[in-house]
PDB file of C-alpha atoms in Angstrom:
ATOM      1  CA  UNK A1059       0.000   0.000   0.000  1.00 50.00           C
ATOM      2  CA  UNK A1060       1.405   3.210  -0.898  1.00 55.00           C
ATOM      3  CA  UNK A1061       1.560   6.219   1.566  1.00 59.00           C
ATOM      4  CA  UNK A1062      -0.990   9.096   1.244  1.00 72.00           C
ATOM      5  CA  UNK A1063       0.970  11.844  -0.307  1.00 79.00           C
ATOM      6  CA  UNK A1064       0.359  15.405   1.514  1.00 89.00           C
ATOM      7  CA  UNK A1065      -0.827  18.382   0.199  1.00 94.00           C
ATOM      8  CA  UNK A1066       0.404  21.891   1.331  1.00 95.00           C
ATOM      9  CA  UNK A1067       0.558  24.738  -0.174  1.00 97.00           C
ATOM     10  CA  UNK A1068       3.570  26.753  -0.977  1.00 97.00           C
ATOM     11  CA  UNK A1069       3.573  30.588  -1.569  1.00 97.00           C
ATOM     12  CA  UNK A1070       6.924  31.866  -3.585  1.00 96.00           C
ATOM     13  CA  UNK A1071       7.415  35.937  -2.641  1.00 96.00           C
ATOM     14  CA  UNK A1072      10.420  37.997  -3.798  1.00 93.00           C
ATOM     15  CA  UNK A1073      10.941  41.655  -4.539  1.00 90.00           C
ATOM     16  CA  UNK A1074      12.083  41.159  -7.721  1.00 85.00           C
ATOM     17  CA  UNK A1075      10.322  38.485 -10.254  1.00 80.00           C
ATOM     18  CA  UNK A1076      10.370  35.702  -7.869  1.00 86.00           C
ATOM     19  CA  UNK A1077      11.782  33.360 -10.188  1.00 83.00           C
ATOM     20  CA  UNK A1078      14.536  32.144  -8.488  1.00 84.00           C
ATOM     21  CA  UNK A1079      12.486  31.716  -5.382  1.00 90.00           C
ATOM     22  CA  UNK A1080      10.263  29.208  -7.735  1.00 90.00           C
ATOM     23  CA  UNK A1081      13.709  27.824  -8.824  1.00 85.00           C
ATOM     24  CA  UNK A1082      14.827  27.041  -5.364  1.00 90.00           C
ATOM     25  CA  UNK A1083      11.539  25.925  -4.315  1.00 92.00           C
ATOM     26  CA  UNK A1084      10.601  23.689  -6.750  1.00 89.00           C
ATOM     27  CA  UNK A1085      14.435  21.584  -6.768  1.00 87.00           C
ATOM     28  CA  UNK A1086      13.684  21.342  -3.077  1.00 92.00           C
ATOM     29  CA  UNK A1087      10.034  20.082  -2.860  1.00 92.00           C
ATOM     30  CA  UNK A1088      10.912  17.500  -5.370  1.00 89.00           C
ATOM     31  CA  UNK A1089      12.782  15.949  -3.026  1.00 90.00           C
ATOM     32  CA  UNK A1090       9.437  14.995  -0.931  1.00 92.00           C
ATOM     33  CA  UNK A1091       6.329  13.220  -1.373  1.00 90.00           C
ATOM     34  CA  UNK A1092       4.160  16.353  -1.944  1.00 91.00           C
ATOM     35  CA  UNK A1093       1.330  17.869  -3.617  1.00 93.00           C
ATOM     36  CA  UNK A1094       1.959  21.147  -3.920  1.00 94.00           C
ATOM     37  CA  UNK A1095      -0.871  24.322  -4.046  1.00 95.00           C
ATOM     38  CA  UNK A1096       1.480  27.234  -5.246  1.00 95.00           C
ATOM     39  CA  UNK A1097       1.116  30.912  -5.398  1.00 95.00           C
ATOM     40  CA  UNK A1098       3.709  33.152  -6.743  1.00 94.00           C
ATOM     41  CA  UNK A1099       4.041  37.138  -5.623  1.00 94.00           C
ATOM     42  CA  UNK A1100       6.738  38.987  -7.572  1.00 91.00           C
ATOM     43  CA  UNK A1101       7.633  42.657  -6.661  1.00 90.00           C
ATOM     44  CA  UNK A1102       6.778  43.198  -3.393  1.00 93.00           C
ATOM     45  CA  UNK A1103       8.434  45.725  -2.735  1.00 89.00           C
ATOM     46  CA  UNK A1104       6.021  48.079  -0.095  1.00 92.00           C
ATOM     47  CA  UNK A1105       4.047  47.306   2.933  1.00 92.00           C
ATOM     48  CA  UNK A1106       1.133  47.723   0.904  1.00 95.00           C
ATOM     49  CA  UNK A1107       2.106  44.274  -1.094  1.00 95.00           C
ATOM     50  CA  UNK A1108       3.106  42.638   1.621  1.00 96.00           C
ATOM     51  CA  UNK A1109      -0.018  43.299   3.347  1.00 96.00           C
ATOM     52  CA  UNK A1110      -2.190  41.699   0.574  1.00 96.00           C
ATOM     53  CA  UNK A1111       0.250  38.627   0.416  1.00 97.00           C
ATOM     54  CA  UNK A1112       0.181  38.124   4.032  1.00 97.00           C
ATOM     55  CA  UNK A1113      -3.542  38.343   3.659  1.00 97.00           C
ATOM     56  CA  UNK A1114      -3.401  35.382   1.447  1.00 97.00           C
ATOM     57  CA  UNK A1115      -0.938  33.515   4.123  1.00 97.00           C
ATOM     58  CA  UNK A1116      -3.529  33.441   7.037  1.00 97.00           C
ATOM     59  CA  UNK A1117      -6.233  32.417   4.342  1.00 97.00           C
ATOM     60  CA  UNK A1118      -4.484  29.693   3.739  1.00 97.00           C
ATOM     61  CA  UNK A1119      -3.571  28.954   7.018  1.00 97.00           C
ATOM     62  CA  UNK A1120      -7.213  29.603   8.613  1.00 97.00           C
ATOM     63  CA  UNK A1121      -8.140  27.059   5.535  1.00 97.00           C
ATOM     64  CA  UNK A1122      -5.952  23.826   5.970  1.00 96.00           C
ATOM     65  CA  UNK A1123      -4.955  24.066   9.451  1.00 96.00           C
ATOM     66  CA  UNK A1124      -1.310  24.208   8.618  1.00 96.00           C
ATOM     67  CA  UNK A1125       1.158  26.873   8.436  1.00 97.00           C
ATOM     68  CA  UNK A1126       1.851  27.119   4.398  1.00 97.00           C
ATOM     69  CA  UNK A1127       5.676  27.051   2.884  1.00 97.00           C
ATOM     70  CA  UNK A1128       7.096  30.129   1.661  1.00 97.00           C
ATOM     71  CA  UNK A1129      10.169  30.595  -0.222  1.00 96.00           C
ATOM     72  CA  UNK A1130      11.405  34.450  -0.101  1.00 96.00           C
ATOM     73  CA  UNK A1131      13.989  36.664  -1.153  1.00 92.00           C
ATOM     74  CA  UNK A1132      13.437  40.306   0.348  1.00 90.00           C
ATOM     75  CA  UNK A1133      15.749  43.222   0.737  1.00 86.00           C
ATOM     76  CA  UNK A1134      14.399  45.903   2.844  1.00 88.00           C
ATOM     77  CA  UNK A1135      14.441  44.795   6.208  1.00 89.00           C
ATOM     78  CA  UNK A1136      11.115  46.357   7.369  1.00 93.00           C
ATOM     79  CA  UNK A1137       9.069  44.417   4.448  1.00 93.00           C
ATOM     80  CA  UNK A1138      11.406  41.319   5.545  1.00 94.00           C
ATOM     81  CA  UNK A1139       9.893  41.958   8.859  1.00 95.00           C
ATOM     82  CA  UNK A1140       6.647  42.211   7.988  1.00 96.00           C
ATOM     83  CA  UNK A1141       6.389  39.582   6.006  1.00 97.00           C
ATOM     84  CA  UNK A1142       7.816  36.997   8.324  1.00 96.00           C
ATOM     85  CA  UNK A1143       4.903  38.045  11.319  1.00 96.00           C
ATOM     86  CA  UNK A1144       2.226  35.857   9.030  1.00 97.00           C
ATOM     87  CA  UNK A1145       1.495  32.632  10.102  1.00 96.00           C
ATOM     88  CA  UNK A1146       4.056  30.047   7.589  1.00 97.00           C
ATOM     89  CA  UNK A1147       6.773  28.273   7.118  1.00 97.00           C
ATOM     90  CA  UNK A1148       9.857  30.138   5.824  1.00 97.00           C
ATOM     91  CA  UNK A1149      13.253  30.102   3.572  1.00 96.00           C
ATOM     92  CA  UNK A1150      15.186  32.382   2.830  1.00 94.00           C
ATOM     93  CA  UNK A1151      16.608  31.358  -0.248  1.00 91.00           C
ATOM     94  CA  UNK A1152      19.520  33.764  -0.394  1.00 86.00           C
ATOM     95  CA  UNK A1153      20.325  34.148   3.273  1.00 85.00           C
ATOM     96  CA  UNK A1154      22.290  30.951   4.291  1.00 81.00           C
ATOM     97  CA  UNK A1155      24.250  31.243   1.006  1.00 82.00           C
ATOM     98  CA  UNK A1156      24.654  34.710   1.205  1.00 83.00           C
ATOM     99  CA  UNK A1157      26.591  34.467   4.757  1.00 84.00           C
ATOM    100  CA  UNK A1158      28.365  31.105   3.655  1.00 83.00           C
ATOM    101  CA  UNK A1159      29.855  33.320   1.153  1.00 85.00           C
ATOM    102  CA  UNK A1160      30.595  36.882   3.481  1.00 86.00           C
ATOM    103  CA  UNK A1161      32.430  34.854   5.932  1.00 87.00           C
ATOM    104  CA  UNK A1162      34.525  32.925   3.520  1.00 87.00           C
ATOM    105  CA  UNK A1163      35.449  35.978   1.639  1.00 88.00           C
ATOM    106  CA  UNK A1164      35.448  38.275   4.426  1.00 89.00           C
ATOM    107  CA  UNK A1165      33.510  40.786   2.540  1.00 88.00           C
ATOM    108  CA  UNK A1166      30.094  42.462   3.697  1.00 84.00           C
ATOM    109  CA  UNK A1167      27.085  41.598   1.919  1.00 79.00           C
ATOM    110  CA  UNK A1168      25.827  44.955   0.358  1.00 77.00           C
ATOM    111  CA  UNK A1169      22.016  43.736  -1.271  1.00 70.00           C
ATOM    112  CA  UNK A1170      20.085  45.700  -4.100  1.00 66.00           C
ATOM    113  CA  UNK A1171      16.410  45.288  -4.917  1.00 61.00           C
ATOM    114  CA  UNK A1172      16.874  42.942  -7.819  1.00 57.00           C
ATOM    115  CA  UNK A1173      14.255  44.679 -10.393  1.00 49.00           C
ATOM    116  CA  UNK A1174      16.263  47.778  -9.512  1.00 45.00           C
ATOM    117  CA  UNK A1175      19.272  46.369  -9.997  1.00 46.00           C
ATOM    118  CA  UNK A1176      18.419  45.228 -13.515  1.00 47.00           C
ATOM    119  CA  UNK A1177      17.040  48.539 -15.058  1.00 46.00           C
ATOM    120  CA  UNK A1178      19.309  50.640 -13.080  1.00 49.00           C
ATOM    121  CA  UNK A1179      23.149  49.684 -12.828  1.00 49.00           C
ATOM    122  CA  UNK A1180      22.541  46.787 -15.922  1.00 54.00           C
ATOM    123  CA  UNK A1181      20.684  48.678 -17.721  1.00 60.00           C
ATOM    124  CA  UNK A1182      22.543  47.716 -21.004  1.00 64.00           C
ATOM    125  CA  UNK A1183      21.739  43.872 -19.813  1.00 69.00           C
ATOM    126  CA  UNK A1184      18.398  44.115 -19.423  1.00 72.00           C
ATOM    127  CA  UNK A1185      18.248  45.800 -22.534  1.00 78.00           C
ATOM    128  CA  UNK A1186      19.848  42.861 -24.144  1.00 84.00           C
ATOM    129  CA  UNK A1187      17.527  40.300 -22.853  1.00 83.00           C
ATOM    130  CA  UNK A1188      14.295  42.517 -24.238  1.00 86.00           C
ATOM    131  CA  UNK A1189      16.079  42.320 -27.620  1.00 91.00           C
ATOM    132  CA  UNK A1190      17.316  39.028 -27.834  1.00 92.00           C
ATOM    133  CA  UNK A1191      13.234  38.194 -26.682  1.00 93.00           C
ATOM    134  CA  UNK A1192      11.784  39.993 -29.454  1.00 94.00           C
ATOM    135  CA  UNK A1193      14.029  38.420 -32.304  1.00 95.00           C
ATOM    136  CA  UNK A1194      13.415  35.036 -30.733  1.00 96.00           C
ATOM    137  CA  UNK A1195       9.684  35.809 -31.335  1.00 95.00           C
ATOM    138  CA  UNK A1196      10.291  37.336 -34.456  1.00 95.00           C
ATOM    139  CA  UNK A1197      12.024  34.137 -35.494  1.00 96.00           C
ATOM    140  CA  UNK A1198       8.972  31.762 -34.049  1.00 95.00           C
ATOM    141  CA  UNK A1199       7.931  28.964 -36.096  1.00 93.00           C
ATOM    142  CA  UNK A1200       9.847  29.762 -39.560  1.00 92.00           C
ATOM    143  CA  UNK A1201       7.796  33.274 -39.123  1.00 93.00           C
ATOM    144  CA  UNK A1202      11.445  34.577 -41.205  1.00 93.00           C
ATOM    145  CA  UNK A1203      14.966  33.811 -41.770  1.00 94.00           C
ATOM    146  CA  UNK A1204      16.440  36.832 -42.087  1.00 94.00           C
ATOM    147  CA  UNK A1205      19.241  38.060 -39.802  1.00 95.00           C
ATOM    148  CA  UNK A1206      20.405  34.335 -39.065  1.00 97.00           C
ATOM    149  CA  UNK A1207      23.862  36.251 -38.709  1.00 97.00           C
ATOM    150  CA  UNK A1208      22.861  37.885 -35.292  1.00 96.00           C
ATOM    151  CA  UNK A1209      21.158  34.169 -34.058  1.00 97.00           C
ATOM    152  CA  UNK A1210      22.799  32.446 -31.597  1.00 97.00           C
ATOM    153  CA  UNK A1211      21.327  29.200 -31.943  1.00 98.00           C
ATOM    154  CA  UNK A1212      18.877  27.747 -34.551  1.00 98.00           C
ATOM    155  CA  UNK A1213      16.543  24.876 -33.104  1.00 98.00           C
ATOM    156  CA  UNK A1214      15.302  22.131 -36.010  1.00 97.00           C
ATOM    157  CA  UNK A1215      12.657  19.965 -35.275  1.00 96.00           C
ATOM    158  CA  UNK A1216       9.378  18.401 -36.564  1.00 95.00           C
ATOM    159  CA  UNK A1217       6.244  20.552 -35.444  1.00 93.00           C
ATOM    160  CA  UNK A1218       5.454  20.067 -31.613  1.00 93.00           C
ATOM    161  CA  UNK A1219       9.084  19.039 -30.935  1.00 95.00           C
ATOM    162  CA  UNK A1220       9.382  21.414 -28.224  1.00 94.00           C
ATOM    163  CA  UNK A1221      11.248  24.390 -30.132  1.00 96.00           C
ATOM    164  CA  UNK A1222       9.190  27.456 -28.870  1.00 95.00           C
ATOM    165  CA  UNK A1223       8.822  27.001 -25.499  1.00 94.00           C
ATOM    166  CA  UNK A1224      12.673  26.098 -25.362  1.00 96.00           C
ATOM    167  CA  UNK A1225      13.476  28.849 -27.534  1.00 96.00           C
ATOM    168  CA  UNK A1226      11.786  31.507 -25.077  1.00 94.00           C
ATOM    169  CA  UNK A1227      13.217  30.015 -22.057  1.00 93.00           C
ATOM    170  CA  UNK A1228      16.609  30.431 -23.640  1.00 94.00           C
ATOM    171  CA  UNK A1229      15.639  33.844 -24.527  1.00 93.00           C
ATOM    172  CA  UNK A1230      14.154  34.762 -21.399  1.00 89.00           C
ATOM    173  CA  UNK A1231      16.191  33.351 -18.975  1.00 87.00           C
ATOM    174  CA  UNK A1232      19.775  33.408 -20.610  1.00 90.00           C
ATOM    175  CA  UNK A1233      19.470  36.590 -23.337  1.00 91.00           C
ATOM    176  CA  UNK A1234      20.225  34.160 -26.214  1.00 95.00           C
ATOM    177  CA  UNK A1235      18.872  35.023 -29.247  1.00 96.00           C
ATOM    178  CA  UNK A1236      17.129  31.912 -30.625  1.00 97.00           C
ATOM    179  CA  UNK A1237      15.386  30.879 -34.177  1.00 97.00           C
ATOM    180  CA  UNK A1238      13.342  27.905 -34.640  1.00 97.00           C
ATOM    181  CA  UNK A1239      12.195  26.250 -37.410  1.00 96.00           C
ATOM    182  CA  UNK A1240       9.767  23.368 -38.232  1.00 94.00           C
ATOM    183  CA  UNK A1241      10.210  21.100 -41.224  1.00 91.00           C
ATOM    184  CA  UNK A1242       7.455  21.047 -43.295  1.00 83.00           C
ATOM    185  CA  UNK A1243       5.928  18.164 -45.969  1.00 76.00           C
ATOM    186  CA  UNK A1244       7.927  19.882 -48.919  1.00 78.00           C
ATOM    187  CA  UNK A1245      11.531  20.167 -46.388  1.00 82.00           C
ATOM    188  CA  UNK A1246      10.511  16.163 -45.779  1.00 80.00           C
ATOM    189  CA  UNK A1247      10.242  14.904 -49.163  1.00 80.00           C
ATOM    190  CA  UNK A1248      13.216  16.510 -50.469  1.00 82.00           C
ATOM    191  CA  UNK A1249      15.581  15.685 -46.989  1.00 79.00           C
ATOM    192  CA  UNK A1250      18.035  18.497 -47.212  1.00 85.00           C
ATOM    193  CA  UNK A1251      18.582  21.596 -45.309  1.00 89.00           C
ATOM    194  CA  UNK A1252      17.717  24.819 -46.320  1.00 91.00           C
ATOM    195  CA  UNK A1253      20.003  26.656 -48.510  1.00 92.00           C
ATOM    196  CA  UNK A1254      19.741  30.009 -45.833  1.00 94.00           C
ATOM    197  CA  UNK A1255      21.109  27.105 -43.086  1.00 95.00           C
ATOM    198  CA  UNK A1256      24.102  25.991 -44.810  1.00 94.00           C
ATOM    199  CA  UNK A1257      26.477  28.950 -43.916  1.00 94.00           C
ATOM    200  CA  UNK A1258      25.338  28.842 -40.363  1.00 97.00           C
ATOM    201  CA  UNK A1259      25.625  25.546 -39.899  1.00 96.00           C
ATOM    202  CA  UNK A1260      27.545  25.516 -36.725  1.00 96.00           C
ATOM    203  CA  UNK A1261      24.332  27.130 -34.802  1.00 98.00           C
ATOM    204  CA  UNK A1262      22.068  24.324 -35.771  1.00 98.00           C
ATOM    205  CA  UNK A1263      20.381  22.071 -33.227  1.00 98.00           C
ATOM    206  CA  UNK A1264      18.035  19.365 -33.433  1.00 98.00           C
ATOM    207  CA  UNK A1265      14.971  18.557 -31.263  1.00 98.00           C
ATOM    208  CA  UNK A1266      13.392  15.052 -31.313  1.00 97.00           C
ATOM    209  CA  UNK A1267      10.500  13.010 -29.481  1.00 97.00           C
ATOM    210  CA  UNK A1268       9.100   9.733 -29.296  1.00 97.00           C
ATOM    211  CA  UNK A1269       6.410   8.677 -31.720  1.00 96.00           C
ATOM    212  CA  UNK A1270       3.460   8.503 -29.182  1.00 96.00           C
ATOM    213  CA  UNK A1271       4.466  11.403 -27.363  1.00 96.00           C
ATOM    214  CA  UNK A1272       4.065  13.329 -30.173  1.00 96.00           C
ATOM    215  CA  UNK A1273       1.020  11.621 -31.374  1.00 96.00           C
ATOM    216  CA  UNK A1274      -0.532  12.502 -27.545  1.00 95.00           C
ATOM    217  CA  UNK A1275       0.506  16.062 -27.854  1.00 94.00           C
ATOM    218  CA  UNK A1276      -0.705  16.683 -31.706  1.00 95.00           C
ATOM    219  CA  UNK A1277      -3.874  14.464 -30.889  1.00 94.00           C
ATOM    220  CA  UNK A1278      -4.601  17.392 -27.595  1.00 91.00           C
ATOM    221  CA  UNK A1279      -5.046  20.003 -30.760  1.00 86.00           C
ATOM    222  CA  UNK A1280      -6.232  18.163 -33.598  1.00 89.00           C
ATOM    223  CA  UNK A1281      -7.952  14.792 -32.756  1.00 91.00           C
ATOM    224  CA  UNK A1282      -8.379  11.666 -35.591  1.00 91.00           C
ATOM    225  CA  UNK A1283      -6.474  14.211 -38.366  1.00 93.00           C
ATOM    226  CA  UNK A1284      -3.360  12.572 -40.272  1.00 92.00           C
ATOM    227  CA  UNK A1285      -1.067  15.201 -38.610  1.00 92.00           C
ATOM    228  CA  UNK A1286      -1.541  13.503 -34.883  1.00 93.00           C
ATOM    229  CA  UNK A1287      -1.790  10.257 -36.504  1.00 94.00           C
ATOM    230  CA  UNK A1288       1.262   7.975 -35.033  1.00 93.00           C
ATOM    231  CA  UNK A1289       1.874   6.495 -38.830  1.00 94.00           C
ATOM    232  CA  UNK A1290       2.567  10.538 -39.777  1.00 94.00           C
ATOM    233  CA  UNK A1291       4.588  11.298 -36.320  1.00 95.00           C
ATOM    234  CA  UNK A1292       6.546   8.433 -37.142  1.00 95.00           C
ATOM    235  CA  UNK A1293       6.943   8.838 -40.574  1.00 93.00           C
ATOM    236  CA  UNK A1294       8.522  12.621 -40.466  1.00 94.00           C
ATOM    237  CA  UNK A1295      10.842  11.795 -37.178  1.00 96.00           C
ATOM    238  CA  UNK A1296      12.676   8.918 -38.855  1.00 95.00           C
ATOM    239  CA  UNK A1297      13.098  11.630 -41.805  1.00 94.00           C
ATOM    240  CA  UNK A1298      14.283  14.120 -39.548  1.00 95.00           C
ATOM    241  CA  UNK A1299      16.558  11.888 -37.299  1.00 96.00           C
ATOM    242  CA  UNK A1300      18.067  10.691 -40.722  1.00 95.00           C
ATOM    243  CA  UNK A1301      18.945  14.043 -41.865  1.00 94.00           C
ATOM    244  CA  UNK A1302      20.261  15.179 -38.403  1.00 96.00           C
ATOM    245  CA  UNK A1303      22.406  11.711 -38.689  1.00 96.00           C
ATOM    246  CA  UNK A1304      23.303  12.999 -42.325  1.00 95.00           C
ATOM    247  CA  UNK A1305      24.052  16.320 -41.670  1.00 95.00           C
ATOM    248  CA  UNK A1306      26.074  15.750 -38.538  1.00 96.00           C
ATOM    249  CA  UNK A1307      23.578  17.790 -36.654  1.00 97.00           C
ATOM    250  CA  UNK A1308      23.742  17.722 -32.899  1.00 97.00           C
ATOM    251  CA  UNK A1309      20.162  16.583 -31.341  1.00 98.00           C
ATOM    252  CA  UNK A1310      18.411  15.255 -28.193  1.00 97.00           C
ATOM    253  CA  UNK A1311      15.046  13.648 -27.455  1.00 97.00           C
ATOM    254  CA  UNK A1312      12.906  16.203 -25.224  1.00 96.00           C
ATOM    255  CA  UNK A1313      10.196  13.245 -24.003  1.00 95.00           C
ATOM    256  CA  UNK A1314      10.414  13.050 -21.024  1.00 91.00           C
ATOM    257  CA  UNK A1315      12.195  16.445 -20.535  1.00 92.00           C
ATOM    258  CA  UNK A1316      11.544  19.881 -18.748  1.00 91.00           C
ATOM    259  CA  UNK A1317      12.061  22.700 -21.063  1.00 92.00           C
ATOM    260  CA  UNK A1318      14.759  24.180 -18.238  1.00 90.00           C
ATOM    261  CA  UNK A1319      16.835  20.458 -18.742  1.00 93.00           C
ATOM    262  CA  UNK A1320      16.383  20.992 -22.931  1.00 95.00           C
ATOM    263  CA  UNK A1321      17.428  24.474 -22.561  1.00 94.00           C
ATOM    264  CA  UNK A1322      20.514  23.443 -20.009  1.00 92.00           C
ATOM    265  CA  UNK A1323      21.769  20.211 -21.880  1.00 94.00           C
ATOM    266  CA  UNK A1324      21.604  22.199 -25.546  1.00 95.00           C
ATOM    267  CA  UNK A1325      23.893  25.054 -23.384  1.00 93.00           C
ATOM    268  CA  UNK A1326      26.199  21.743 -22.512  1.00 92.00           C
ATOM    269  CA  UNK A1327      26.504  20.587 -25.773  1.00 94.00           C
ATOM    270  CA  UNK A1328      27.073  23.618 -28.215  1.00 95.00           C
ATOM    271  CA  UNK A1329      28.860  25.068 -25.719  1.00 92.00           C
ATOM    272  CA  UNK A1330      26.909  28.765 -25.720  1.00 92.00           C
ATOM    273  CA  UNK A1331      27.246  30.743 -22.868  1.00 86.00           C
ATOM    274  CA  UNK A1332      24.190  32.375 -20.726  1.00 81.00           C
ATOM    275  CA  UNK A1333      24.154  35.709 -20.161  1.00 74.00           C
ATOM    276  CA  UNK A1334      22.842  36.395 -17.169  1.00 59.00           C
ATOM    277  CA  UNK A1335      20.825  39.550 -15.614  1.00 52.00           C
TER     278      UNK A1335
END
């Protein structure tokens, strides 16, 4: 018989966009038998914000009976305060790290409000990431394949495959500017790359998937048709995979991946460096 798996729920708060909070959190709960409720609350930044947010903390703790899990990164000790009078469970998931590192180094921890910090003193970086986000969009789905020269990194793959939501996590996350294009009937019956590839053929990268995870994904958009069919899925994989094969074309299978393990084994293999904000 297999144990009863809790439920809690987990609030992620930060005063900047909370994502590493959800980072943190999430590598941590995985560890544990949980099902998780979550709630993220990015920018808090006033005692306004944290007012609401707390609000939301006794709600849930008025509703289960049991104190909720919150993951925070705050700056400004008064909202730090604040924050930590509600009724939960907290991390801090800069704090431990953060005085690991000052005593080792013997330096004195001087903290920024991370939004701040990334308009302000970065400004050129955050700039960066906005533009390499709107060519990565630009470059969506084939949309066009002009200014390859500027890409960083041009995903290949059979339709569903995974390419745009890896492409904007790679252009969100790490400033990359990525393209992504799906090969259509007339790129499969004629197996060969694209004459505007060819030059840049050291930024290619292919995506792959298994047969029936394809078919399950194609089949959630467009039941019974010959596109989500499994005879068509496996049809234009084993022409892709060839020409990948053929081409000398690096590529992995994203089944049973997370698009943050795509985007972080593509980094390992091509070797392309994040640029971080």
């Amino acid at each position: 018989m297999h144990p009863k798996i809790r439920t809690r729920d987990v609030f992620y708060i930060s005063d900047g966009t909370a994502i590493t909070c959800q980072t943190v959190g999430h590598a941590v709960l995985a560890q544990f038998p949980l099902k998780v409720n979550e709630q993220t609350f990015p920018f808090i930044e006033n005692g306004h914000k944290v007012t609401e947010v707390i609000k939301e903390i006794e709600r849930s703790f008025l509703a289960t009976g049991e104190k909720p899990l919150v993951f925070f990164s705050m700056v400004v000790p008064e909202i730090k305060q604040q924050l930590l009078s509600a009724n939960a469970l907290f991390y801090d998931v800069l704090q431990t790290m953060v005085n690991f590192v000052a005593e080792d180094l013997q330096l004195e921890a001087k903290p920024q409000l991370q939004r701040s910090h990334s308009v302000g003193k970065d400004q050129d970086g955050y700039f960066d990431r906005i533009a390499a986000i709107e060519y990565t969009l630009s470059h969506d789905d084939g949309i066009s394949l002009r200014g390859l020269e500027e890409a960083d990194l041009i995903l290949l793959g059979v339709s569903r495959s995974g390419k745009t939501p890896t492409s904007l996590y790679m252009a969100m996350q790490f400033g990359l500017r990525v393209v992504n294009y799906p090969f259509i009937a007339e790129d499969l019956a004629k197996m060969r790359l694209l004459p505007e590839f060819e030059i840049h053929r050291h930024k290619l990268f292919g995506l792959t998937i298994d047969p029936e995870r394809l078919t399950e994904i194609r089949s959630s958009r467009l039941a019974n048709s010959d596109y989500a069919s499994e005879k068509q899925c496996e049809e234009e994989l084993l022409s892709v995979e060839s020409l990948f094969r053929r081409e000398a074309i690096p590529y992995i299978n994203t089944s049973s991946m997370s698009v943050e393990e795509i985007s972080t084994r593509i980094l390992e293999r091509t070797g392309l460096q994040r640029r971080l904000f």
